CSV table of C-alpha atoms in Angstrom, one decimal:
chain,number,residue,atom,x,y,z
A,1,MET,CA,-30.1,-37.7,-5.1
A,2,ALA,CA,-33.0,-36.0,-3.5
A,3,ARG,CA,-32.7,-32.3,-3.1
A,4,ALA,CA,-33.3,-30.6,0.3
A,5,PRO,CA,-36.1,-28.0,0.9
A,6,SER,CA,-35.9,-24.8,-1.1
A,7,CYS,CA,-33.4,-22.1,-0.2
A,8,ARG,CA,-34.6,-19.5,-2.7
A,9,GLY,CA,-34.3,-16.0,-1.5
A,10,PHE,CA,-30.5,-15.8,-1.6
A,11,LEU,CA,-29.5,-12.5,-3.2
A,12,MET,CA,-26.4,-11.4,-5.0
A,13,ALA,CA,-25.3,-8.0,-6.2
A,14,SER,CA,-22.4,-6.8,-8.3
A,15,THR,CA,-20.4,-6.6,-5.0
A,16,VAL,CA,-20.3,-9.9,-3.2
A,17,SER,CA,-19.3,-10.3,0.4
A,18,ASP,CA,-18.9,-13.0,3.0
A,19,GLY,CA,-21.1,-10.9,5.2
A,20,ASP,CA,-24.1,-10.3,2.9
A,21,GLY,CA,-27.6,-11.6,3.6
A,22,SER,CA,-27.5,-14.5,1.2
A,23,ALA,CA,-24.3,-15.8,2.8
A,24,ASP,CA,-25.7,-15.5,6.2
A,25,ARG,CA,-29.0,-17.3,5.2
A,26,TYR,CA,-27.1,-20.1,3.6
A,27,ARG,CA,-24.9,-20.6,6.6
A,28,ARG,CA,-27.9,-20.6,8.9
A,29,ALA,CA,-29.5,-23.2,6.6
A,30,GLN,CA,-26.5,-25.5,6.9
A,31,ARG,CA,-26.3,-24.9,10.7
A,32,GLY,CA,-30.0,-25.8,11.0
A,33,LEU,CA,-29.2,-29.0,9.1
A,34,THR,CA,-26.4,-29.7,11.6
A,35,ARG,CA,-28.7,-29.3,14.5
A,36,LEU,CA,-31.0,-32.0,13.0
A,37,LEU,CA,-28.0,-34.2,12.3
A,38,LEU,CA,-26.8,-34.0,15.9
A,39,ARG,CA,-30.2,-34.7,17.2
A,40,ASP,CA,-30.3,-38.0,15.2
A,41,VAL,CA,-26.6,-38.8,16.1
A,42,GLY,CA,-27.7,-38.5,19.8
A,43,ARG,CA,-30.5,-40.9,19.2
A,44,LEU,CA,-28.2,-43.3,17.5
A,45,TRP,CA,-25.7,-43.0,20.3
A,46,ARG,CA,-28.2,-44.6,22.7
A,47,LEU,CA,-27.7,-47.8,20.7
A,48,PHE,CA,-23.9,-47.7,21.1
A,49,SER,CA,-23.1,-50.5,23.6
A,50,PRO,CA,-19.6,-50.8,25.1
A,51,ALA,CA,-20.7,-54.1,26.7
A,52,GLN,CA,-21.5,-55.6,23.2
A,53,PRO,CA,-18.5,-54.9,20.9
A,54,SER,CA,-20.0,-57.5,18.5
A,55,ALA,CA,-22.8,-55.1,17.8
A,56,PHE,CA,-20.4,-52.3,16.8
A,57,PRO,CA,-20.6,-53.1,13.0
A,58,ASP,CA,-24.3,-52.7,13.1
A,59,TRP,CA,-23.9,-49.3,14.8
A,60,LEU,CA,-21.3,-48.3,12.2
A,61,GLU,CA,-23.7,-49.2,9.4
A,62,ALA,CA,-26.5,-47.2,10.9
A,63,ALA,CA,-24.2,-44.2,11.4
A,64,ASN,CA,-23.0,-44.4,7.8
A,65,GLU,CA,-26.6,-44.4,6.5
A,66,LEU,CA,-27.2,-41.3,8.7
A,67,VAL,CA,-24.2,-39.5,7.3
A,68,ALA,CA,-25.2,-40.4,3.8
A,69,ARG,CA,-28.7,-39.1,4.2
A,70,TYR,CA,-27.7,-35.8,5.7
A,71,GLY,CA,-24.8,-35.4,3.3
A,72,ASP,CA,-27.2,-35.5,0.4
A,73,MET,CA,-29.3,-32.8,2.0
A,74,SER,CA,-26.2,-30.6,2.7
A,75,ALA,CA,-25.2,-31.1,-1.0
A,76,SER,CA,-28.7,-30.2,-2.1
A,77,LEU,CA,-28.7,-27.0,-0.1
A,78,ALA,CA,-25.3,-26.1,-1.5
A,79,ALA,CA,-26.3,-26.7,-5.1
A,80,GLU,CA,-29.5,-24.7,-4.8
A,81,PHE,CA,-27.5,-21.8,-3.2
A,82,TYR,CA,-25.0,-21.9,-6.0
A,83,ASP,CA,-27.6,-22.0,-8.7
A,84,ALA,CA,-29.5,-19.1,-7.1
A,85,GLN,CA,-26.2,-17.1,-6.8
A,86,ARG,CA,-25.4,-17.7,-10.4
A,87,ALA,CA,-28.9,-16.8,-11.6
A,88,ASP,CA,-28.7,-13.5,-9.7
A,89,ALA,CA,-25.2,-12.8,-11.1
A,90,ASP,CA,-26.8,-12.8,-14.6
A,91,VAL,CA,-23.8,-14.4,-16.3
A,92,ASP,CA,-23.9,-16.0,-19.8
A,93,GLY,CA,-24.7,-19.6,-20.5
A,94,THR,CA,-26.4,-22.3,-18.5
A,95,PHE,CA,-25.0,-24.4,-15.7
A,96,THR,CA,-26.5,-26.4,-12.9
A,97,ALA,CA,-24.4,-27.3,-10.0
A,98,PRO,CA,-23.9,-31.1,-9.8
A,99,LEU,CA,-24.5,-32.7,-6.4
A,100,THR,CA,-21.4,-34.2,-4.9
A,101,ASP,CA,-21.5,-37.9,-4.4
A,102,ALA,CA,-22.0,-39.3,-0.9
A,103,VAL,CA,-18.9,-39.7,1.3
A,104,PRO,CA,-17.4,-43.2,0.7
A,105,ALA,CA,-18.5,-45.7,3.3
A,106,ASP,CA,-14.9,-46.6,4.2
A,107,GLN,CA,-14.1,-42.9,4.9
A,108,THR,CA,-17.1,-42.6,7.2
A,109,GLU,CA,-16.2,-45.8,8.9
A,110,ALA,CA,-12.6,-44.7,9.4
A,111,SER,CA,-13.7,-41.5,11.0
A,112,LEU,CA,-16.1,-43.2,13.3
A,113,ARG,CA,-13.6,-45.8,14.3
A,114,TRP,CA,-11.2,-43.0,15.2
A,115,ALA,CA,-14.0,-41.3,17.3
A,116,THR,CA,-14.7,-44.4,19.3
A,117,HIS,CA,-11.4,-46.2,19.4
A,118,ASP,CA,-10.7,-45.4,23.1
A,119,VAL,CA,-13.9,-47.0,24.4
A,120,TRP,CA,-12.4,-50.5,24.3
A,121,PRO,CA,-8.9,-51.4,25.4
A,122,ALA,CA,-6.4,-52.1,22.6
A,123,ASP,CA,-5.1,-55.7,22.2
A,124,GLY,CA,-3.0,-56.5,25.2
A,125,GLU,CA,-3.9,-53.3,27.1
A,126,ALA,CA,-5.1,-53.6,30.7
A,127,GLU,CA,-8.3,-52.0,31.8
A,128,ALA,CA,-6.7,-50.9,35.0
A,129,GLY,CA,-5.3,-47.4,34.9
A,130,ARG,CA,-7.5,-46.3,32.0
A,131,ASP,CA,-10.0,-43.4,32.4
A,132,PRO,CA,-13.4,-44.4,33.7
A,133,LEU,CA,-15.7,-45.9,31.1
A,134,ALA,CA,-18.2,-43.0,31.5
A,135,SER,CA,-15.5,-40.5,30.6
A,136,ARG,CA,-14.3,-42.5,27.6
A,137,LEU,CA,-17.9,-42.7,26.4
A,138,ALA,CA,-18.4,-39.0,26.7
A,139,VAL,CA,-15.3,-38.3,24.7
A,140,ALA,CA,-16.3,-40.8,22.0
A,141,GLU,CA,-19.8,-39.2,21.8
A,142,ARG,CA,-18.3,-35.7,21.3
A,143,ARG,CA,-15.9,-37.0,18.7
A,144,THR,CA,-18.7,-38.8,16.9
A,145,GLU,CA,-20.7,-35.6,16.7
A,146,ALA,CA,-17.7,-33.7,15.4
A,147,VAL,CA,-16.7,-36.1,12.7
A,148,THR,CA,-20.3,-36.7,11.4
A,149,GLN,CA,-20.8,-32.9,11.3
A,150,LYS,CA,-17.6,-32.5,9.2
A,151,LEU,CA,-18.5,-35.3,6.8
A,152,VAL,CA,-21.9,-33.8,6.2
A,153,ALA,CA,-20.8,-30.2,5.9
A,154,ASP,CA,-17.9,-31.2,3.6
A,155,GLN,CA,-20.3,-32.7,1.1
A,156,GLY,CA,-22.1,-29.3,0.9
A,157,ARG,CA,-18.8,-27.4,0.7
A,158,GLU,CA,-17.5,-29.7,-2.0
A,159,THR,CA,-20.6,-29.2,-4.0
A,160,VAL,CA,-19.9,-25.5,-4.3
A,161,ARG,CA,-16.1,-26.1,-4.9
A,162,ARG,CA,-16.8,-28.6,-7.7
A,163,ALA,CA,-19.3,-26.2,-9.3
A,164,VAL,CA,-16.8,-23.4,-9.2
A,165,ARG,CA,-14.2,-25.6,-10.8
A,166,GLU,CA,-16.5,-26.7,-13.6
A,167,ASP,CA,-18.4,-23.5,-14.3
A,168,ARG,CA,-16.6,-21.3,-16.8
A,169,GLN,CA,-18.4,-18.3,-15.5
A,170,ALA,CA,-17.1,-18.8,-11.9
A,171,VAL,CA,-13.9,-17.0,-11.1
A,172,GLY,CA,-13.3,-18.4,-7.6
A,173,TYR,CA,-14.8,-18.5,-4.2
A,174,ALA,CA,-14.2,-17.0,-0.8
A,175,ARG,CA,-14.4,-18.5,2.7
A,176,ALA,CA,-17.1,-17.2,5.0
A,177,ALA,CA,-16.4,-17.6,8.7
A,178,ALA,CA,-18.7,-16.8,11.6
A,179,LEU,CA,-17.6,-14.3,14.2
A,180,GLY,CA,-16.9,-17.0,16.7
A,181,ALA,CA,-14.7,-19.1,14.3
A,182,CYS,CA,-11.3,-20.3,15.3
A,183,ALA,CA,-8.2,-18.3,14.4
A,184,PHE,CA,-7.3,-20.5,11.5
A,185,CYS,CA,-10.7,-20.1,9.9
A,186,ARG,CA,-10.7,-16.3,10.5
A,187,LEU,CA,-7.3,-16.1,8.8
A,188,MET,CA,-8.4,-18.1,5.8
A,189,ALA,CA,-11.6,-16.0,5.5
A,190,SER,CA,-9.6,-12.8,5.6
A,191,ARG,CA,-7.8,-13.8,2.5
A,192,GLY,CA,-10.9,-13.0,0.4
A,193,MET,CA,-11.7,-14.4,-3.0
A,194,VAL,CA,-8.4,-16.3,-3.7
A,195,TYR,CA,-9.8,-19.9,-3.7
A,196,LYS,CA,-10.1,-21.9,-6.9
A,197,SER,CA,-6.8,-23.7,-7.2
A,198,ALA,CA,-3.8,-24.5,-4.9
A,199,GLY,CA,-1.9,-21.9,-6.9
A,200,THR,CA,-4.3,-19.0,-6.2
A,201,ALA,CA,-4.9,-20.1,-2.6
A,202,GLY,CA,-1.3,-20.2,-1.8
A,203,ARG,CA,-0.1,-23.7,-0.9
A,204,ASP,CA,2.4,-22.2,1.5
A,205,ALA,CA,-0.4,-21.0,3.8
A,206,ASN,CA,0.1,-24.3,5.7
A,207,ASP,CA,3.0,-26.6,4.9
A,208,ARG,CA,0.9,-29.6,5.8
A,209,PHE,CA,-1.5,-29.0,3.0
A,210,SER,CA,-1.3,-31.4,0.1
A,211,GLY,CA,-3.4,-32.3,-2.9
A,212,ASP,CA,-6.7,-30.7,-3.8
A,213,ALA,CA,-7.6,-30.4,-0.1
A,214,SER,CA,-4.9,-27.8,0.2
A,215,VAL,CA,-7.1,-25.3,-1.5
A,216,ALA,CA,-9.4,-25.0,1.5
A,217,LYS,CA,-9.0,-26.9,4.7
A,218,PHE,CA,-11.8,-27.5,7.2
A,219,HIS,CA,-11.8,-29.1,10.6
A,220,ASN,CA,-14.3,-30.9,12.9
A,221,ASP,CA,-17.0,-28.6,14.1
A,222,CYS,CA,-16.1,-26.1,11.4
A,223,HIS,CA,-19.1,-24.2,10.1
A,224,CYS,CA,-17.4,-22.0,7.5
A,225,GLY,CA,-19.2,-21.7,4.2
A,226,ILE,CA,-18.1,-21.1,0.6
A,227,ILE,CA,-19.2,-18.1,-1.4
A,228,PRO,CA,-18.9,-18.4,-5.2
A,229,VAL,CA,-17.9,-15.3,-7.2
A,230,PHE,CA,-18.8,-14.9,-11.0
A,231,ARG,CA,-17.5,-12.9,-13.9
A,232,GLY,CA,-18.3,-9.2,-13.5
A,233,GLN,CA,-18.6,-9.4,-9.8
A,234,ARG,CA,-16.2,-7.9,-7.2
A,235,PHE,CA,-15.7,-9.6,-3.8
A,236,GLU,CA,-15.5,-7.4,-0.7
A,237,LEU,CA,-14.6,-8.6,2.7
A,238,SER,CA,-17.1,-8.1,5.5
A,239,ALA,CA,-16.3,-5.5,8.2
A,240,HIS,CA,-15.2,-8.3,10.6
A,241,ALA,CA,-13.1,-10.0,8.0
A,242,GLN,CA,-11.4,-6.7,7.2
A,243,GLU,CA,-10.5,-6.4,10.9
A,244,TRP,CA,-9.1,-9.9,10.9
A,245,ASP,CA,-7.0,-9.0,7.8
A,246,ARG,CA,-5.8,-5.8,9.6
A,247,LEU,CA,-4.7,-7.8,12.6
A,248,TYR,CA,-2.9,-10.3,10.5
A,249,ARG,CA,-1.0,-7.8,8.5
A,250,GLU,CA,0.0,-5.7,11.5
A,251,TYR,CA,0.9,-8.5,14.0
A,252,ALA,CA,1.5,-11.7,12.1
A,253,ALA,CA,2.4,-11.2,8.5
A,254,PRO,CA,6.0,-10.0,9.1
A,255,PHE,CA,6.9,-13.2,10.9
A,256,PRO,CA,6.9,-16.2,8.4
A,257,GLY,CA,6.6,-19.6,10.2
A,258,ASP,CA,4.9,-18.1,13.2
A,259,GLN,CA,2.0,-16.3,11.7
A,260,LEU,CA,-0.9,-18.4,12.9
A,261,ARG,CA,0.3,-18.3,16.5
A,262,LEU,CA,0.8,-14.6,16.4
A,263,PHE,CA,-2.5,-14.1,14.7
A,264,ARG,CA,-4.2,-16.1,17.4
A,265,ARG,CA,-2.6,-14.0,20.0
A,266,ALA,CA,-3.5,-10.7,18.2
A,267,ILE,CA,-7.2,-11.8,18.2
A,268,ALA,CA,-7.0,-12.6,21.9
A,269,GLU,CA,-5.4,-9.2,22.7
A,270,HIS,CA,-7.1,-6.9,20.2
A,271,GLY,CA,-10.0,-8.7,18.7
């Protein structure tokens, strides 16, 4: 796979944080890639024709190629970020982060079919009574942007996760969420450097989690990043993540089963 443009300049000290400069620069690099992706998704959307459903497979193929190309760049950015972080950590041995494979075409196709499934009526469904076509197209376009963003971002995130799993000098990773992130992402980021396996992450954080994806869950339009931590380093929550942790412990932690809702309310009232 081709590697994306250089991201050198990420710095790491003995104390690592989700709010340090290297994490912010990496997140901005991935956000910049997302902007380019959505620009091209918008151009591709002009070729989407509800009047020609027979042309839909060709549109799917073009969209899949777009996701594969940007996914490779996301993985490249992530691998270079990881390698730079590891070099600055000055740990023993050599390790180069492997680039995660492209998202399987059938996974991309399934996501895009979900995003656009309301454009055409289902078998036996009458057109009368449905939302106007313009509204359905607008929803489908927003969903297409959201699912392609996630597929591409996930390839970068999985590159870091895979490197942490395979690198003997990596002890885990933390989730870095932006200030405007949703309540779920803020809650996961406030947990700190607990991520490497389902056991350390706490499978009971969400009873719908299963499999390896239970270690770190991401949603459409999620721009959270992953920060690796190596032997000899100490992870420290940023000031805003510390505040999220305080809100959680004070207003939500004592109420199992209702914690996310209460945390969301605490953010709205106190955040």
